[in-house]
PDB file of C-alpha atoms and ligand atoms in Angstrom:
ATOM      1  CA  MET A   1     149.236 113.414-114.914  1.00 59.00           C
ATOM      2  CA  THR A   2     146.909 116.396-114.544  1.00 83.00           C
ATOM      3  CA  LEU A   3     143.387 115.489-113.498  1.00 93.00           C
ATOM      4  CA  HIS A   4     140.530 116.530-115.757  1.00 97.00           C
ATOM      5  CA  VAL A   5     137.511 117.315-113.586  1.00 98.00           C
ATOM      6  CA  LEU A   6     134.044 117.559-115.100  1.00 98.00           C
ATOM      7  CA  VAL A   7     131.876 119.812-112.928  1.00 98.00           C
ATOM      8  CA  LEU A   8     128.161 119.485-113.646  1.00 98.00           C
ATOM      9  CA  GLY A   9     127.032 122.984-112.811  1.00 97.00           C
ATOM     10  CA  GLY A  10     124.274 125.560-112.859  1.00 93.00           C
ATOM     11  CA  THR A  11     124.640 126.530-109.197  1.00 92.00           C
ATOM     12  CA  THR A  12     126.574 129.033-107.085  1.00 91.00           C
ATOM     13  CA  GLU A  13     128.503 126.145-105.499  1.00 94.00           C
ATOM     14  CA  ALA A  14     129.559 124.807-108.915  1.00 97.00           C
ATOM     15  CA  ARG A  15     130.891 128.235-109.866  1.00 96.00           C
ATOM     16  CA  ARG A  16     132.695 128.581-106.539  1.00 96.00           C
ATOM     17  CA  LEU A  17     134.233 125.149-107.001  1.00 97.00           C
ATOM     18  CA  ALA A  18     135.467 126.035-110.507  1.00 97.00           C
ATOM     19  CA  GLU A  19     136.911 129.282-109.119  1.00 96.00           C
ATOM     20  CA  THR A  20     138.696 127.440-106.301  1.00 96.00           C
ATOM     21  CA  LEU A  21     140.154 124.824-108.654  1.00 95.00           C
ATOM     22  CA  SER A  22     141.227 127.339-111.303  1.00 92.00           C
ATOM     23  CA  THR A  23     144.720 127.951-110.032  1.00 89.00           C
ATOM     24  CA  ALA A  24     147.965 127.598-111.973  1.00 81.00           C
ATOM     25  CA  ASP A  25     148.752 124.226-110.378  1.00 88.00           C
ATOM     26  CA  GLY A  26     145.106 123.106-110.190  1.00 91.00           C
ATOM     27  CA  PRO A  27     143.472 120.395-112.310  1.00 94.00           C
ATOM     28  CA  ARG A  28     141.961 120.960-115.738  1.00 96.00           C
ATOM     29  CA  VAL A  29     138.316 121.869-115.118  1.00 97.00           C
ATOM     30  CA  THR A  30     135.386 121.743-117.502  1.00 98.00           C
ATOM     31  CA  SER A  31     132.088 123.102-116.209  1.00 98.00           C
ATOM     32  CA  SER A  32     128.960 121.827-117.881  1.00 98.00           C
ATOM     33  CA  LEU A  33     125.792 123.930-118.046  1.00 97.00           C
ATOM     34  CA  ALA A  34     122.393 122.746-119.257  1.00 96.00           C
ATOM     35  CA  GLY A  35     121.877 125.942-121.263  1.00 93.00           C
ATOM     36  CA  ARG A  36     118.502 126.785-119.706  1.00 86.00           C
ATOM     37  CA  VAL A  37     119.363 130.318-118.505  1.00 82.00           C
ATOM     38  CA  THR A  38     119.703 132.957-121.219  1.00 80.00           C
ATOM     39  CA  HIS A  39     122.657 134.820-119.690  1.00 84.00           C
ATOM     40  CA  PRO A  40     124.342 132.451-117.225  1.00 85.00           C
ATOM     41  CA  ARG A  41     127.129 133.624-114.935  1.00 87.00           C
ATOM     42  CA  LEU A  42     130.019 131.722-116.446  1.00 91.00           C
ATOM     43  CA  PRO A  43     132.641 130.063-114.244  1.00 95.00           C
ATOM     44  CA  PRO A  44     136.379 130.314-114.976  1.00 94.00           C
ATOM     45  CA  GLY A  45     137.995 127.448-116.896  1.00 94.00           C
ATOM     46  CA  GLU A  46     136.519 125.567-119.804  1.00 96.00           C
ATOM     47  CA  VAL A  47     132.744 125.588-120.221  1.00 97.00           C
ATOM     48  CA  ARG A  48     130.496 123.365-122.297  1.00 97.00           C
ATOM     49  CA  VAL A  49     126.795 124.108-122.722  1.00 96.00           C
ATOM     50  CA  GLY A  50     123.850 121.801-123.459  1.00 97.00           C
ATOM     51  CA  GLY A  51     122.703 118.273-122.670  1.00 98.00           C
ATOM     52  CA  PHE A  52     125.013 115.311-123.278  1.00 98.00           C
ATOM     53  CA  GLY A  53     122.291 113.197-124.862  1.00 98.00           C
ATOM     54  CA  GLY A  54     121.480 110.949-121.919  1.00 98.00           C
ATOM     55  CA  VAL A  55     123.673 108.489-120.012  1.00 98.00           C
ATOM     56  CA  ASP A  56     125.422 107.144-123.104  1.00 98.00           C
ATOM     57  CA  GLY A  57     126.202 110.643-124.342  1.00 98.00           C
ATOM     58  CA  MET A  58     127.714 111.620-121.009  1.00 98.00           C
ATOM     59  CA  ALA A  59     129.735 108.397-120.818  1.00 98.00           C
ATOM     60  CA  GLU A  60     131.002 109.068-124.333  1.00 98.00           C
ATOM     61  CA  TRP A  61     131.973 112.629-123.389  1.00 98.00           C
ATOM     62  CA  ILE A  62     133.792 111.381-120.280  1.00 98.00           C
ATOM     63  CA  ARG A  63     135.803 108.887-122.356  1.00 98.00           C
ATOM     64  CA  ALA A  64     136.494 111.241-125.282  1.00 98.00           C
ATOM     65  CA  HIS A  65     137.745 114.029-122.999  1.00 98.00           C
ATOM     66  CA  ARG A  66     139.676 111.731-120.653  1.00 98.00           C
ATOM     67  CA  VAL A  67     137.774 112.908-117.603  1.00 98.00           C
ATOM     68  CA  SER A  68     139.321 111.592-114.382  1.00 96.00           C
ATOM     69  CA  ALA A  69     136.615 112.678-111.894  1.00 98.00           C
ATOM     70  CA  VAL A  70     133.055 114.011-112.051  1.00 98.00           C
ATOM     71  CA  ILE A  71     131.581 116.375-109.496  1.00 98.00           C
ATOM     72  CA  ASP A  72     127.822 116.669-109.743  1.00 98.00           C
ATOM     73  CA  ALA A  73     127.283 120.180-108.401  1.00 98.00           C
ATOM     74  CA  THR A  74     123.873 120.600-110.027  1.00 97.00           C
ATOM     75  CA  HIS A  75     120.883 121.993-108.174  1.00 94.00           C
ATOM     76  CA  PRO A  76     119.438 119.650-105.513  1.00 94.00           C
ATOM     77  CA  PHE A  77     116.234 119.475-107.588  1.00 94.00           C
ATOM     78  CA  ALA A  78     117.930 118.641-110.889  1.00 94.00           C
ATOM     79  CA  ARG A  79     117.148 114.954-110.496  1.00 94.00           C
ATOM     80  CA  THR A  80     117.643 113.506-113.992  1.00 97.00           C
ATOM     81  CA  ILE A  81     121.174 114.780-114.574  1.00 98.00           C
ATOM     82  CA  SER A  82     122.280 113.416-111.172  1.00 98.00           C
ATOM     83  CA  PHE A  83     120.998 109.929-111.978  1.00 98.00           C
ATOM     84  CA  HIS A  84     122.569 110.133-115.443  1.00 98.00           C
ATOM     85  CA  ALA A  85     125.880 111.116-113.842  1.00 98.00           C
ATOM     86  CA  ALA A  86     125.700 108.132-111.466  1.00 98.00           C
ATOM     87  CA  SER A  87     125.104 105.712-114.375  1.00 98.00           C
ATOM     88  CA  ALA A  88     127.711 107.301-116.649  1.00 98.00           C
ATOM     89  CA  ALA A  89     130.338 107.318-113.896  1.00 98.00           C
ATOM     90  CA  ARG A  90     129.637 103.654-113.153  1.00 98.00           C
ATOM     91  CA  ALA A  91     129.894 102.763-116.853  1.00 98.00           C
ATOM     92  CA  THR A  92     133.220 104.557-117.276  1.00 98.00           C
ATOM     93  CA  HIS A  93     134.687 103.653-113.840  1.00 98.00           C
ATOM     94  CA  VAL A  94     135.257 107.332-113.088  1.00 98.00           C
ATOM     95  CA  PRO A  95     134.849 108.515-109.468  1.00 98.00           C
ATOM     96  CA  LEU A  96     131.789 110.679-108.825  1.00 98.00           C
ATOM     97  CA  LEU A  97     130.999 113.059-105.976  1.00 98.00           C
ATOM     98  CA  ALA A  98     127.743 114.934-105.407  1.00 98.00           C
ATOM     99  CA  LEU A  99     128.161 118.497-104.105  1.00 98.00           C
ATOM    100  CA  ARG A 100     124.913 119.428-102.352  1.00 97.00           C
ATOM    101  CA  ARG A 101     124.454 122.496-100.210  1.00 95.00           C
ATOM    102  CA  PRO A 102     122.609 121.550 -96.999  1.00 95.00           C
ATOM    103  CA  GLY A 103     118.846 121.960 -96.960  1.00 96.00           C
ATOM    104  CA  TRP A 104     117.114 124.601 -94.827  1.00 98.00           C
ATOM    105  CA  VAL A 105     116.151 123.833 -91.237  1.00 96.00           C
ATOM    106  CA  PRO A 106     112.954 125.271 -89.698  1.00 96.00           C
ATOM    107  CA  MET A 107     113.266 127.652 -86.747  1.00 96.00           C
ATOM    108  CA  ALA A 108     110.927 128.574 -83.918  1.00 97.00           C
ATOM    109  CA  GLY A 109     108.033 130.550 -85.383  1.00 97.00           C
ATOM    110  CA  ASP A 110     108.182 128.886 -88.806  1.00 98.00           C
ATOM    111  CA  ARG A 111     104.918 127.439 -90.126  1.00 98.00           C
ATOM    112  CA  TRP A 112     106.283 124.951 -92.660  1.00 98.00           C
ATOM    113  CA  HIS A 113     104.213 122.400 -94.550  1.00 98.00           C
ATOM    114  CA  PRO A 114     106.388 119.782 -96.279  1.00 98.00           C
ATOM    115  CA  ALA A 115     105.368 118.492 -99.718  1.00 98.00           C
ATOM    116  CA  ASP A 116     106.975 115.736-101.785  1.00 96.00           C
ATOM    117  CA  SER A 117     106.271 117.361-105.146  1.00 96.00           C
ATOM    118  CA  LEU A 118     104.932 120.523-106.779  1.00 97.00           C
ATOM    119  CA  GLU A 119     101.638 118.646-107.284  1.00 98.00           C
ATOM    120  CA  GLU A 120     101.372 117.983-103.546  1.00 98.00           C
ATOM    121  CA  ALA A 121     102.244 121.631-102.841  1.00 98.00           C
ATOM    122  CA  ALA A 122      99.368 122.660-105.143  1.00 98.00           C
ATOM    123  CA  ARG A 123      96.975 120.346-103.280  1.00 98.00           C
ATOM    124  CA  LEU A 124      97.907 121.921 -99.933  1.00 98.00           C
ATOM    125  CA  LEU A 125      97.559 125.546-101.052  1.00 98.00           C
ATOM    126  CA  PRO A 126      93.773 126.179-100.960  1.00 98.00           C
ATOM    127  CA  GLU A 127      93.753 125.311 -97.236  1.00 98.00           C
ATOM    128  CA  LEU A 128      96.615 127.678 -96.485  1.00 98.00           C
ATOM    129  CA  GLY A 129      96.026 130.965 -98.287  1.00 98.00           C
ATOM    130  CA  ARG A 130      94.678 132.966-101.214  1.00 98.00           C
ATOM    131  CA  ARG A 131      97.662 135.068-102.327  1.00 98.00           C
ATOM    132  CA  VAL A 132     100.628 132.866-103.146  1.00 98.00           C
ATOM    133  CA  PHE A 133     104.292 133.804-103.556  1.00 98.00           C
ATOM    134  CA  LEU A 134     105.571 131.018-105.825  1.00 98.00           C
ATOM    135  CA  THR A 135     109.357 130.706-105.907  1.00 98.00           C
ATOM    136  CA  THR A 136     109.834 127.206-107.306  1.00 96.00           C
ATOM    137  CA  GLY A 137     111.366 128.327-110.610  1.00 94.00           C
ATOM    138  CA  ARG A 138     110.174 128.567-114.183  1.00 93.00           C
ATOM    139  CA  MET A 139     109.502 124.851-114.724  1.00 92.00           C
ATOM    140  CA  GLY A 140     106.575 122.836-113.455  1.00 92.00           C
ATOM    141  CA  LEU A 141     104.127 125.669-112.769  1.00 96.00           C
ATOM    142  CA  ALA A 142     101.499 123.653-114.645  1.00 96.00           C
ATOM    143  CA  ALA A 143     100.985 121.886-111.297  1.00 98.00           C
ATOM    144  CA  PHE A 144      99.316 125.093-110.030  1.00 98.00           C
ATOM    145  CA  ALA A 145      97.437 125.932-113.250  1.00 97.00           C
ATOM    146  CA  GLY A 146      94.056 124.642-112.063  1.00 94.00           C
ATOM    147  CA  LEU A 147      93.964 126.842-108.950  1.00 98.00           C
ATOM    148  CA  ASP A 148      91.740 129.558-110.418  1.00 96.00           C
ATOM    149  CA  ALA A 149      90.547 130.872-107.027  1.00 97.00           C
ATOM    150  CA  LEU A 150      94.093 131.806-105.951  1.00 98.00           C
ATOM    151  CA  TRP A 151      96.341 134.671-107.016  1.00 98.00           C
ATOM    152  CA  PHE A 152     100.036 133.993-107.695  1.00 98.00           C
ATOM    153  CA  LEU A 153     103.199 136.059-107.715  1.00 98.00           C
ATOM    154  CA  ALA A 154     105.548 133.760-109.664  1.00 98.00           C
ATOM    155  CA  ARG A 155     109.227 134.665-109.438  1.00 98.00           C
ATOM    156  CA  SER A 156     111.866 133.108-111.695  1.00 95.00           C
ATOM    157  CA  VAL A 157     115.099 134.025-113.488  1.00 91.00           C
ATOM    158  CA  ASP A 158     113.646 133.532-116.962  1.00 92.00           C
ATOM    159  CA  ALA A 159     109.992 133.615-118.062  1.00 95.00           C
ATOM    160  CA  PRO A 160     108.032 130.666-116.655  1.00 96.00           C
ATOM    161  CA  GLU A 161     106.881 127.902-118.928  1.00 92.00           C
ATOM    162  CA  PRO A 162     103.093 127.871-119.561  1.00 95.00           C
ATOM    163  CA  PRO A 163     100.482 126.810-118.611  1.00 97.00           C
ATOM    164  CA  LEU A 164     100.330 129.181-115.636  1.00 97.00           C
ATOM    165  CA  PRO A 165      97.496 129.708-113.145  1.00 97.00           C
ATOM    166  CA  ALA A 166      94.802 132.088-114.440  1.00 97.00           C
ATOM    167  CA  HIS A 167      95.682 134.875-111.974  1.00 98.00           C
ATOM    168  CA  THR A 168      99.451 135.160-112.130  1.00 98.00           C
ATOM    169  CA  GLU A 169     101.813 138.099-111.951  1.00 98.00           C
ATOM    170  CA  VAL A 170     105.278 137.138-113.182  1.00 98.00           C
ATOM    171  CA  LEU A 171     108.324 138.672-111.526  1.00 98.00           C
ATOM    172  CA  LEU A 172     111.606 138.070-113.367  1.00 97.00           C
ATOM    173  CA  ASP A 173     114.488 138.348-110.934  1.00 96.00           C
ATOM    174  CA  ARG A 174     117.587 136.476-109.863  1.00 92.00           C
ATOM    175  CA  GLY A 175     118.989 136.137-106.324  1.00 91.00           C
ATOM    176  CA  PRO A 176     120.608 136.948-104.049  1.00 93.00           C
ATOM    177  CA  PHE A 177     117.519 138.552-102.489  1.00 97.00           C
ATOM    178  CA  SER A 178     117.607 140.869 -99.465  1.00 98.00           C
ATOM    179  CA  LEU A 179     115.431 140.547 -96.374  1.00 98.00           C
ATOM    180  CA  GLU A 180     114.116 144.092 -96.856  1.00 98.00           C
ATOM    181  CA  GLY A 181     113.198 143.276-100.441  1.00 98.00           C
ATOM    182  CA  GLU A 182     111.381 140.071 -99.472  1.00 98.00           C
ATOM    183  CA  ARG A 183     109.504 141.838 -96.645  1.00 98.00           C
ATOM    184  CA  ALA A 184     108.438 144.556 -99.081  1.00 98.00           C
ATOM    185  CA  LEU A 185     107.204 142.037-101.685  1.00 98.00           C
ATOM    186  CA  ILE A 186     105.137 140.116 -99.136  1.00 98.00           C
ATOM    187  CA  HIS A 187     103.663 143.364 -97.803  1.00 98.00           C
ATOM    188  CA  ARG A 188     102.997 145.048-101.166  1.00 98.00           C
ATOM    189  CA  HIS A 189     101.300 141.999-102.694  1.00 98.00           C
ATOM    190  CA  ARG A 190      99.497 141.003 -99.460  1.00 98.00           C
ATOM    191  CA  VAL A 191     101.030 137.529 -99.805  1.00 98.00           C
ATOM    192  CA  ASP A 192      99.528 135.053 -97.329  1.00 98.00           C
ATOM    193  CA  VAL A 193     101.409 131.862 -98.279  1.00 98.00           C
ATOM    194  CA  LEU A 194     104.858 131.116 -99.739  1.00 98.00           C
ATOM    195  CA  VAL A 195     105.869 128.085-101.827  1.00 98.00           C
ATOM    196  CA  THR A 196     109.526 127.138-102.096  1.00 98.00           C
ATOM    197  CA  LYS A 197     111.728 124.175-102.897  1.00 97.00           C
ATOM    198  CA  ASP A 198     114.159 123.204-100.150  1.00 98.00           C
ATOM    199  CA  SER A 199     117.015 124.568-102.229  1.00 94.00           C
ATOM    200  CA  GLY A 200     119.150 125.566 -99.245  1.00 95.00           C
ATOM    201  CA  GLY A 201     121.847 128.246 -99.402  1.00 91.00           C
ATOM    202  CA  GLU A 202     121.883 131.861 -98.343  1.00 90.00           C
ATOM    203  CA  ALA A 203     121.027 133.623-101.592  1.00 89.00           C
ATOM    204  CA  THR A 204     117.322 132.805-101.425  1.00 92.00           C
ATOM    205  CA  ALA A 205     116.865 132.199 -97.673  1.00 97.00           C
ATOM    206  CA  PRO A 206     115.627 135.723 -96.706  1.00 98.00           C
ATOM    207  CA  LYS A 207     112.117 134.868 -97.989  1.00 98.00           C
ATOM    208  CA  LEU A 208     111.894 132.297 -95.184  1.00 98.00           C
ATOM    209  CA  THR A 209     112.774 134.907 -92.569  1.00 98.00           C
ATOM    210  CA  ALA A 210     110.302 137.368 -94.101  1.00 98.00           C
ATOM    211  CA  ALA A 211     107.569 134.688 -94.054  1.00 98.00           C
ATOM    212  CA  ARG A 212     108.310 133.869 -90.396  1.00 98.00           C
ATOM    213  CA  GLU A 213     108.145 137.553 -89.476  1.00 98.00           C
ATOM    214  CA  ALA A 214     104.861 137.939 -91.332  1.00 98.00           C
ATOM    215  CA  GLY A 215     103.489 134.790 -89.660  1.00 98.00           C
ATOM    216  CA  ILE A 216     102.518 133.231 -92.992  1.00 98.00           C
ATOM    217  CA  PRO A 217     102.722 129.503 -93.828  1.00 98.00           C
ATOM    218  CA  VAL A 218     105.392 128.126 -96.157  1.00 98.00           C
ATOM    219  CA  VAL A 219     104.983 125.042 -98.328  1.00 98.00           C
ATOM    220  CA  VAL A 220     108.451 123.487 -98.575  1.00 98.00           C
ATOM    221  CA  VAL A 221     108.951 120.972-101.386  1.00 98.00           C
ATOM    222  CA  ARG A 222     111.355 118.244-100.252  1.00 97.00           C
ATOM    223  CA  ARG A 223     114.471 117.315-102.220  1.00 96.00           C
ATOM    224  CA  PRO A 224     114.761 114.210-104.359  1.00 95.00           C
ATOM    225  CA  PRO A 225     117.348 111.720-103.034  1.00 94.00           C
ATOM    226  CA  VAL A 226     120.988 111.604-104.157  1.00 96.00           C
ATOM    227  CA  PRO A 227     121.556 108.411-106.212  1.00 97.00           C
ATOM    228  CA  ASP A 228     122.549 105.384-104.090  1.00 96.00           C
ATOM    229  CA  GLY A 229     126.217 104.961-103.367  1.00 96.00           C
ATOM    230  CA  VAL A 230     127.286 108.463-104.443  1.00 98.00           C
ATOM    231  CA  PRO A 231     129.326 110.249-101.742  1.00 98.00           C
ATOM    232  CA  VAL A 232     128.141 113.754-100.850  1.00 98.00           C
ATOM    233  CA  ALA A 233     130.093 116.926-100.020  1.00 98.00           C
ATOM    234  CA  ALA A 234     128.295 119.877 -98.440  1.00 97.00           C
ATOM    235  CA  THR A 235     130.701 122.614 -99.563  1.00 96.00           C
ATOM    236  CA  PRO A 236     133.131 123.314-102.427  1.00 96.00           C
ATOM    237  CA  GLU A 237     135.948 122.999 -99.864  1.00 96.00           C
ATOM    238  CA  GLU A 238     134.879 119.446 -99.028  1.00 97.00           C
ATOM    239  CA  ALA A 239     134.784 118.667-102.746  1.00 97.00           C
ATOM    240  CA  VAL A 240     138.361 119.960-103.152  1.00 96.00           C
ATOM    241  CA  ALA A 241     139.455 117.702-100.248  1.00 96.00           C
ATOM    242  CA  TRP A 242     137.801 114.715-102.006  1.00 97.00           C
ATOM    243  CA  LEU A 243     139.720 115.534-105.207  1.00 96.00           C
ATOM    244  CA  SER A 244     142.999 115.895-103.315  1.00 94.00           C
ATOM    245  CA  ALA A 245     142.468 112.455-101.786  1.00 94.00           C
ATOM    246  CA  LEU A 246     142.001 111.030-105.323  1.00 91.00           C
ATOM    247  CA  GLU A 247     145.301 112.533-106.427  1.00 81.00           C
ATOM    248  CA  GLY A 248     146.810 110.730-103.437  1.00 73.00           C
TER     249      GLY A 248
HETATM  250  N1  LIG B 301     115.790 122.183-110.990  1.00 71.95           N
HETATM  251  C1  LIG B 301     115.994 123.331-110.392  1.00 71.95           C
HETATM  252  O1  LIG B 301     115.210 123.754-109.501  1.00 71.95           O
HETATM  253  C2  LIG B 301     117.202 124.175-110.722  1.00 71.95           C
HETATM  254  C3  LIG B 301     117.397 125.389-110.057  1.00 71.95           C
HETATM  255  C4  LIG B 301     118.538 126.168-110.332  1.00 71.95           C
HETATM  256  C5  LIG B 301     119.448 125.720-111.262  1.00 71.95           C
HETATM  257  N2  LIG B 301     119.239 124.521-111.894  1.00 71.95           N
HETATM  258  C6  LIG B 301     120.247 124.085-112.865  1.00 71.95           C
HETATM  259  O2  LIG B 301     119.631 124.042-114.137  1.00 71.95           O
HETATM  260  C7  LIG B 301     120.078 122.924-114.870  1.00 71.95           C
HETATM  261  C8  LIG B 301     118.895 122.144-115.399  1.00 71.95           C
HETATM  262  O3  LIG B 301     118.093 121.731-114.313  1.00 71.95           O
HETATM  263  P1  LIG B 301     116.916 120.667-114.530  1.00 71.95           P
HETATM  264  O4  LIG B 301     116.200 120.523-113.246  1.00 71.95           O
HETATM  265  O5  LIG B 301     116.179 120.980-115.800  1.00 71.95           O
HETATM  266  O6  LIG B 301     117.810 119.341-114.775  1.00 71.95           O
HETATM  267  P2  LIG B 301     117.364 117.821-114.958  1.00 71.95           P
HETATM  268  O7  LIG B 301     115.892 117.708-115.046  1.00 71.95           O
HETATM  269  O8  LIG B 301     118.061 117.015-113.923  1.00 71.95           O
HETATM  270  O9  LIG B 301     118.048 117.464-116.344  1.00 71.95           O
HETATM  271  C9  LIG B 301     117.334 117.371-117.581  1.00 71.95           C
HETATM  272  C10 LIG B 301     118.351 117.261-118.699  1.00 71.95           C
HETATM  273  O10 LIG B 301     119.035 118.502-118.861  1.00 71.95           O
HETATM  274  C11 LIG B 301     120.404 118.263-119.178  1.00 71.95           C
HETATM  275  N3  LIG B 301     121.238 118.840-118.105  1.00 71.95           N
HETATM  276  C12 LIG B 301     120.858 119.181-116.844  1.00 71.95           C
HETATM  277  N4  LIG B 301     121.875 119.731-116.182  1.00 71.95           N
HETATM  278  C13 LIG B 301     122.933 119.739-117.041  1.00 71.95           C
HETATM  279  C14 LIG B 301     124.273 120.186-116.931  1.00 71.95           C
HETATM  280  N5  LIG B 301     124.746 120.773-115.815  1.00 71.95           N
HETATM  281  N6  LIG B 301     125.088 120.026-118.018  1.00 71.95           N
HETATM  282  C15 LIG B 301     124.614 119.455-119.154  1.00 71.95           C
HETATM  283  N7  LIG B 301     123.355 119.021-119.307  1.00 71.95           N
HETATM  284  C16 LIG B 301     122.526 119.166-118.262  1.00 71.95           C
HETATM  285  C17 LIG B 301     120.552 116.763-119.305  1.00 71.95           C
HETATM  286  O11 LIG B 301     120.320 116.472-120.670  1.00 71.95           O
HETATM  287  P3  LIG B 301     120.954 115.174-121.386  1.00 71.95           P
HETATM  288  O12 LIG B 301     120.155 113.993-120.895  1.00 71.95           O
HETATM  289  O13 LIG B 301     120.789 115.461-122.840  1.00 71.95           O
HETATM  290  O14 LIG B 301     122.402 115.079-120.970  1.00 71.95           O
HETATM  291  C18 LIG B 301     119.442 116.246-118.430  1.00 71.95           C
HETATM  292  O15 LIG B 301     119.016 114.940-118.759  1.00 71.95           O
HETATM  293  C19 LIG B 301     120.974 122.103-113.949  1.00 71.95           C
HETATM  294  O16 LIG B 301     122.294 122.249-114.410  1.00 71.95           O
HETATM  295  C20 LIG B 301     120.765 122.679-112.578  1.00 71.95           C
HETATM  296  O17 LIG B 301     121.955 122.704-111.824  1.00 71.95           O
HETATM  297  C21 LIG B 301     118.138 123.754-111.659  1.00 71.95           C
END
């Protein structure tokens, strides 16, 4: 019987996994996107868009579409969907794997300040700088909204959700970003502190190198945990090996 793999996506790794699995003798693959990005880069194979309607909705979808395995390849900071996937997989007795790219590791010369949330990042900022390069995405910027004495360059793929800090310049752009480009942004806007989530991956890592070169501090928001008991793969290749082992 052909496996039907549900890939919870919205990341480069999810797309790469769908590409790798989309061979003539590969499993049936459905990629699921939340529908947040206006023009997403679509993976090959079947694609469904939009929320499932919570744990019960996802469990229902898994049963109705005879899903044989779920790979949660969502962004490391997409916490709710990962916990929903863990509950739905448990309820339907379908194996679940989390595909999580490794987090970034500081290097000599880095001035990183870890934070457990965007709110904690906002609390740290006034001590660290005045001109902030904010790269945490379009959601949750309300955490910074009260920081009227600071200036922000807020970069996101789609327009950020208000409320925003009083002094904000919005930069709509999507990675991958080049080191030259990141250096130029920091220089042109006289950025003196960077805020990032620990998203990991290469596409958005050059900002960390540019910050190190410029000697500016970086507030790094830590990742939420993977739900208990869910095995983790670091690469699409490891996820394919997990699927192959299921097929036995
Ligand atoms: N958070 C980030 O920093 C970030 C960055 C880059 C990309 N993304 C991608 O953007 C999407 C949304 O992220 P988020 O942080 O808003 O997620 P979230 O807070 O974990 O999820 C909120 C709700 O959105 C729906 N949802 C999320 N991902 C989905 C998916 N792949 N397919 C179908 N429904 C999904 C679910 O709705 P229902 O309860 O109705 O099922 C979920 O309960 C994710 O797919 C993630 O991979 C997130």
